[in-house]
Tab-separated table of C-alpha atoms in Angstrom:
chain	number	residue	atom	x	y	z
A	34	UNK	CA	-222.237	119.040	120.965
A	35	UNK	CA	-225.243	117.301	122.223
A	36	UNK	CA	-227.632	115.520	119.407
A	37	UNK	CA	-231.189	114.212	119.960
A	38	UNK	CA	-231.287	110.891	117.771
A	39	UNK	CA	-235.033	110.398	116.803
A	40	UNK	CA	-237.186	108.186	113.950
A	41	UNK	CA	-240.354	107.501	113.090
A	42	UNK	CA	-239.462	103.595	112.249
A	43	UNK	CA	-239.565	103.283	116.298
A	44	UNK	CA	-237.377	102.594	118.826
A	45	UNK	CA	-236.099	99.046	118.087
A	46	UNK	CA	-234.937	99.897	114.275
A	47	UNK	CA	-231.872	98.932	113.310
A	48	UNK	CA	-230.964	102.431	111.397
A	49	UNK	CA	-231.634	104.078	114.603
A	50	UNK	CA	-229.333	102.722	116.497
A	51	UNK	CA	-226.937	102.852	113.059
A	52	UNK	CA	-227.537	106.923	113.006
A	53	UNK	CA	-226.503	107.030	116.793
A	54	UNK	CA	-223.310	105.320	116.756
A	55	UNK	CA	-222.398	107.618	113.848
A	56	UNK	CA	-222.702	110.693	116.296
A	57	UNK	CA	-220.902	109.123	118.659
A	58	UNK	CA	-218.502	108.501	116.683
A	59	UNK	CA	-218.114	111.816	115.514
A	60	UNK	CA	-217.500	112.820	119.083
A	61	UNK	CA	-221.120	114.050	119.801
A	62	UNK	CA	-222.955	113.656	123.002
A	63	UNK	CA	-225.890	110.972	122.371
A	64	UNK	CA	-229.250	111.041	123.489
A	65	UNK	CA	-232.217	108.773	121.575
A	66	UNK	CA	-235.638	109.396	121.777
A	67	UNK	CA	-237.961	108.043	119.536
A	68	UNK	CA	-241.153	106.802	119.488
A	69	UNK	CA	-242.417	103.322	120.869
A	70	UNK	CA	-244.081	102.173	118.069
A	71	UNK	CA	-244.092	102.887	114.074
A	72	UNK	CA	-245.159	106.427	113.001
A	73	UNK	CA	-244.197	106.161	109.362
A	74	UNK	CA	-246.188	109.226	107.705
A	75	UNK	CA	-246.564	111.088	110.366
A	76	UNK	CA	-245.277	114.540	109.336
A	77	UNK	CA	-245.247	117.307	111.806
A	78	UNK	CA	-248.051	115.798	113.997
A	79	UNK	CA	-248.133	116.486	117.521
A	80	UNK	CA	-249.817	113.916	119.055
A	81	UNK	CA	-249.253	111.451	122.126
A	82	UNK	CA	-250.036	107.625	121.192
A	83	UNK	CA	-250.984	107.312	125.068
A	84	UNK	CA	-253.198	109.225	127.368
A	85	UNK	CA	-254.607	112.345	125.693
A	86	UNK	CA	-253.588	113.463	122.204
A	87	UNK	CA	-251.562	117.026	122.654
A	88	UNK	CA	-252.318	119.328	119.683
A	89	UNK	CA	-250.845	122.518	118.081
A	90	UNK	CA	-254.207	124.441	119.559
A	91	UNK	CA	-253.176	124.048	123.074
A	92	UNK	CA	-254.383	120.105	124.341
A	93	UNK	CA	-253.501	119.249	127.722
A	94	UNK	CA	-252.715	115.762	127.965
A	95	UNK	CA	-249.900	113.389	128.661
A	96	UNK	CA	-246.868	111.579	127.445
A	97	UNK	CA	-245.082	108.250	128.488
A	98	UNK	CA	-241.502	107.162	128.134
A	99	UNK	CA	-239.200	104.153	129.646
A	100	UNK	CA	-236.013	104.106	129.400
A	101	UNK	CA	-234.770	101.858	126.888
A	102	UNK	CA	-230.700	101.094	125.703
A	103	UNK	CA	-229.461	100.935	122.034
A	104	UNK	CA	-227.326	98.369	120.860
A	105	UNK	CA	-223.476	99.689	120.834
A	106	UNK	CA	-224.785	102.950	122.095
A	107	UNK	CA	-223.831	104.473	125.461
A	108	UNK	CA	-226.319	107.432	125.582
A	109	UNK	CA	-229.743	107.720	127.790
A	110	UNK	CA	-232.171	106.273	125.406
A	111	UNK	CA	-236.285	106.733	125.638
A	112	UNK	CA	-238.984	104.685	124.294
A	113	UNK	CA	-242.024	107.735	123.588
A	114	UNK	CA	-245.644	107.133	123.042
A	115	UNK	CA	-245.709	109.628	120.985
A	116	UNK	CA	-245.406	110.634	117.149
A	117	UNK	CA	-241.728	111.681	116.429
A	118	UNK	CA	-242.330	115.769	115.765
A	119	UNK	CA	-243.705	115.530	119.264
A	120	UNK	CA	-240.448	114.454	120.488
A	121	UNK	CA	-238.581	116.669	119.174
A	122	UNK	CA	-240.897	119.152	120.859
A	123	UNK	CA	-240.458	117.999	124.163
A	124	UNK	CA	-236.557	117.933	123.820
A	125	UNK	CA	-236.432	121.113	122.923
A	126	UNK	CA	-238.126	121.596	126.019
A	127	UNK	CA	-235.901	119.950	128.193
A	128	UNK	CA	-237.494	116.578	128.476
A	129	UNK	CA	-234.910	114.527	127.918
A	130	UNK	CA	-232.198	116.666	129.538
A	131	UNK	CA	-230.188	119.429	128.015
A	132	UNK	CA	-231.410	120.965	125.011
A	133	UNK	CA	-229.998	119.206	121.783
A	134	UNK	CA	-227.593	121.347	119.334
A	135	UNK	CA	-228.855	119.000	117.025
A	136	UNK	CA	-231.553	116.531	116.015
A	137	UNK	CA	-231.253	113.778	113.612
A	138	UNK	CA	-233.989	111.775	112.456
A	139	UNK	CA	-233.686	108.235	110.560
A	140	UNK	CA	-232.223	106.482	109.603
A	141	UNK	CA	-235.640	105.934	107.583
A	142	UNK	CA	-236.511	102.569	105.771
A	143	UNK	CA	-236.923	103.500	102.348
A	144	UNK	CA	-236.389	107.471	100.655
A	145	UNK	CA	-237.490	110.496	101.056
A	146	UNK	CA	-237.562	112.510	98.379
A	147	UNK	CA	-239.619	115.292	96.122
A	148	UNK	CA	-241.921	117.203	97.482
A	149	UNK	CA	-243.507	114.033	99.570
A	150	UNK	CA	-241.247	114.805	102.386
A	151	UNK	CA	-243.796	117.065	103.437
A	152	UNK	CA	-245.383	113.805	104.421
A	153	UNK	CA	-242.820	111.733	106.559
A	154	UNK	CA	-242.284	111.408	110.195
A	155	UNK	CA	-238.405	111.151	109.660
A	156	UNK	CA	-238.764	114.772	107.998
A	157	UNK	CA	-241.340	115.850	110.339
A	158	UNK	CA	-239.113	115.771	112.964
A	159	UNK	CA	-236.215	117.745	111.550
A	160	UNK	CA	-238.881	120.396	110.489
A	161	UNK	CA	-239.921	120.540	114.013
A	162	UNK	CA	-236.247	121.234	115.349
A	163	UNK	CA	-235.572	123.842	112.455
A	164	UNK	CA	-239.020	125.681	113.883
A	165	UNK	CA	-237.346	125.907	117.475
A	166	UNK	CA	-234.011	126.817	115.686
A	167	UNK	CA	-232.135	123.582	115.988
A	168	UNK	CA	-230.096	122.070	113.413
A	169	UNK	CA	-231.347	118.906	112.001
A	170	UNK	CA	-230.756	116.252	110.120
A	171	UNK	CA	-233.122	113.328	108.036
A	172	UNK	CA	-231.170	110.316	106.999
A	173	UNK	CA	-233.413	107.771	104.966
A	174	UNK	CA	-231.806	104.352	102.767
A	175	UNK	CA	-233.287	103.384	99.481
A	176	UNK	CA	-234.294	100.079	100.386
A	177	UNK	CA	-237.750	100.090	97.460
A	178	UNK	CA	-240.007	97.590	97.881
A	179	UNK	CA	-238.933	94.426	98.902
A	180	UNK	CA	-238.934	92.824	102.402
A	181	UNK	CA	-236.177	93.917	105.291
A	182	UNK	CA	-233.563	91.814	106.897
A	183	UNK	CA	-230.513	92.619	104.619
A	184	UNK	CA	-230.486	96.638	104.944
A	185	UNK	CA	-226.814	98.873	104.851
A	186	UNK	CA	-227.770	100.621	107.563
A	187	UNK	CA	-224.276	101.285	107.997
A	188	UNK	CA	-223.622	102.705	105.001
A	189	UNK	CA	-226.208	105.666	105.281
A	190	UNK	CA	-224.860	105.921	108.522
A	191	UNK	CA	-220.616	106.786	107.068
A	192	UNK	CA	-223.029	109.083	104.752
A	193	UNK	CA	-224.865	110.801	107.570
A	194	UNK	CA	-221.123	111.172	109.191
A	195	UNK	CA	-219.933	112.973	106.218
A	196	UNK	CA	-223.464	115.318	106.376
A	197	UNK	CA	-222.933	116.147	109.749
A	198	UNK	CA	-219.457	118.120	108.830
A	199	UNK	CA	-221.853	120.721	106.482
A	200	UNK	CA	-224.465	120.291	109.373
A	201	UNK	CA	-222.690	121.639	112.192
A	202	UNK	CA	-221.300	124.595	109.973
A	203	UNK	CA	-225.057	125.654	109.126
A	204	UNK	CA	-226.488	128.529	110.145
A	205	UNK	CA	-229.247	127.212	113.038
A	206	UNK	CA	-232.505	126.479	111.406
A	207	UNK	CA	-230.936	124.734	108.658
A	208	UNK	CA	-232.519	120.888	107.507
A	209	UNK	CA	-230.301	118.486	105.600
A	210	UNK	CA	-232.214	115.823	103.683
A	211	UNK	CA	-230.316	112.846	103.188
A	212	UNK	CA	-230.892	109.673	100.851
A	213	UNK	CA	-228.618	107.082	100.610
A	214	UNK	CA	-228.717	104.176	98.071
A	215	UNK	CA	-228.919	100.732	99.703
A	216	UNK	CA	-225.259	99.466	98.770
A	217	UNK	CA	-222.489	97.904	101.042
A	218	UNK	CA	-219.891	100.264	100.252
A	219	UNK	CA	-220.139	103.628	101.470
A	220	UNK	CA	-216.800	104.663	99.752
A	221	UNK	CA	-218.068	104.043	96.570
A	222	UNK	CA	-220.848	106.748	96.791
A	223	UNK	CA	-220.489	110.856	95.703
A	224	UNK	CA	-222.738	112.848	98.164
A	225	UNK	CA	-223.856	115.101	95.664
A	226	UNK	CA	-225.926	118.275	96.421
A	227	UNK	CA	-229.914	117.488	94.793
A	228	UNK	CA	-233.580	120.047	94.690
A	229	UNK	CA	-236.186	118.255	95.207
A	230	UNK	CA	-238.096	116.423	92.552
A	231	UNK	CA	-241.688	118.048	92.814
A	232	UNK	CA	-243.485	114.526	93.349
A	233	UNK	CA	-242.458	112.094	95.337
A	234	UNK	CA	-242.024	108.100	94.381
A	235	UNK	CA	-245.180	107.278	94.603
A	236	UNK	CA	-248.675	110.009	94.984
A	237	UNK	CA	-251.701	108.991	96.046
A	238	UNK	CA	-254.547	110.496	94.077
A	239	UNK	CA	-258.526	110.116	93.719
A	240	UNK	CA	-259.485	108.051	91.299
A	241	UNK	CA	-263.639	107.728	92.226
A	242	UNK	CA	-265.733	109.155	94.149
A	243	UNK	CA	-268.811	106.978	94.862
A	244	UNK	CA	-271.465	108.513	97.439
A	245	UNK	CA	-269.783	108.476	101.132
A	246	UNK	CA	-266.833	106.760	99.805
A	247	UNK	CA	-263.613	107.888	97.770
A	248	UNK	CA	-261.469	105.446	95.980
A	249	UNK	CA	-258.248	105.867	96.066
A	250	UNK	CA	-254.797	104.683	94.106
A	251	UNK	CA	-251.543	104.732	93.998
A	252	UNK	CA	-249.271	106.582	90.790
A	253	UNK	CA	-245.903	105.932	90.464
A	254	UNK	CA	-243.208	108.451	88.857
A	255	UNK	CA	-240.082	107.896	87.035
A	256	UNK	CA	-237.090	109.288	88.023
A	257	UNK	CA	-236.134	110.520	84.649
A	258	UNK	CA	-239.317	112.484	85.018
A	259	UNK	CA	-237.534	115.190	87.128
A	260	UNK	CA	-233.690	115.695	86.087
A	261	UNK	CA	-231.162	116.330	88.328
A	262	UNK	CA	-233.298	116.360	91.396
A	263	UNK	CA	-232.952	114.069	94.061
A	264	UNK	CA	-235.114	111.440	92.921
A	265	UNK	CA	-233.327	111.252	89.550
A	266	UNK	CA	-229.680	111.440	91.176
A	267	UNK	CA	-230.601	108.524	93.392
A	268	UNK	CA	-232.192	106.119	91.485
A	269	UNK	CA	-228.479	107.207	89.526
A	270	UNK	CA	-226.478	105.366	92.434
A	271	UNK	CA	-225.695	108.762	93.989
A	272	UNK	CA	-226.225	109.558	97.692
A	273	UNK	CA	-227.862	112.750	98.044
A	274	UNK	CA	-228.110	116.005	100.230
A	275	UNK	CA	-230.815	118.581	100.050
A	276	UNK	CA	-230.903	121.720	101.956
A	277	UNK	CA	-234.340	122.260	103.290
A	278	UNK	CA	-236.037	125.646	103.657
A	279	UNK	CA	-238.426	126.627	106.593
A	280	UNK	CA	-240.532	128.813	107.137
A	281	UNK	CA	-237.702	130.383	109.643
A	282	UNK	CA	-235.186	130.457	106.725
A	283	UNK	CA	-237.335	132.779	103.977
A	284	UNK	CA	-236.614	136.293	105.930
A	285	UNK	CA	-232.958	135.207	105.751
């Protein structure tokens, strides 16, 4: 089984090359592209950083690549200039060689949960390979707030290992969102099936509008404000799994 390992943290993050050693090591074919620089909150956006942007109403233009390697990984790896639902796109195309069975995205710096996934690359990407029919999978680690250096990476990565078992079983289409608390022991943590909370962490609202210019802020939510969804179960200490639905999945 062939997987496209993509991000939107770039090419040189750590839980990228984490998520791709996984699926090797679960005995799947590896091949990374993701994109050259940060695209955190990118969605679905299909745009090229380089050359001329390529858009869902039919832009010609161009993308770049190099080839790149990933430490401890053995697969072809790509640096993109381009947003990560693009290159998911483009794989499914052929771009990067064969067409992937699968496509996992993170893992992401930080969680994605609620209904704010709407808004992240990492998720963008999956939602992009469930569109062409492909299987994918979002992996993001609850760092919060504070600075990086110190990040399990490979503890969402034994997560995303156990998430790929349910994955590969799925009919195609199917999205799997993963959060992962940021612990060192991966055996310590319950995957445990979550909805999603109908906010996200944080939601950026209006506060002013003051002639050309609108003022904006930022609102944070509790977790107790949505039981038993995926917000609530993580901030719990539980690692989470959501099945996503696309439009592809509401006939079936």
């Amino acid at each position: 089984m062939r997987a496209l390992i993509t991000n939107d943290d770039g090419i040189d993050s750590p839980g990228l090359a984490a998520l791709a050693r996984a699926a090797a090591d679960a005995g799947m074919e590896v091949v990374v592209a993701a994109p050259a620089h940060e695209h955190s909150g990118a969605s679905a956006s299909i745009i090229a950083t380089q050359g001329t942007a390529v858009t869902a109403a039919g832009g010609k233009g161009t993308v770049r690549s190099e080839r790149r390697t990933v430490p401890g990984v053995d697969g072809e790896a790509y640096a993109v200039h381009a947003a990560p639902a693009l290159i998911v796109l483009l794989a499914l195309h052929g771009s990067f060689g064969a067409v992937p069975d699968v496509v996992l995205s993170g893992i992401n710096r930080g969680a994605n949960v609620g209904g704010a996934i709407m808004h992240s690359g990492t998720v963008g990407a999956a939602l992009t390979a469930a569109q062409g029919g492909v299987r994918a999978l979002a992996v993001s680690l609850d760092v919060g707030l504070r600075d990086g250096g110190d990040e399990h990476w490979e503890t969402a990565a034994a997560i995303a290992g156990r998430a790929l078992a349910t994955l590969v079983g799925a009919p195609a289409g199917t999205i799997l969102n993963v959060n992962v608390p940021d612990v060192p022991d991966p055996a310590a943590l319950e995957l445990v099936e979550a909805p999603l909370a109908p906010f996200g962490i944080v939601q950026t609202t209006m506060t002013e509008l003051d002639g050309d210019e609108v003022r904006l802020s930022i609102r944070e939510h509790r977790a107790a404000d949505a039981p038993g969804s995926d917000m609530e179960r993580l901030a719990a200490g539980n690692a989470t799994v959501t099945v996503v639905r696309t439009i592809a999945d509401r006939g079936a």
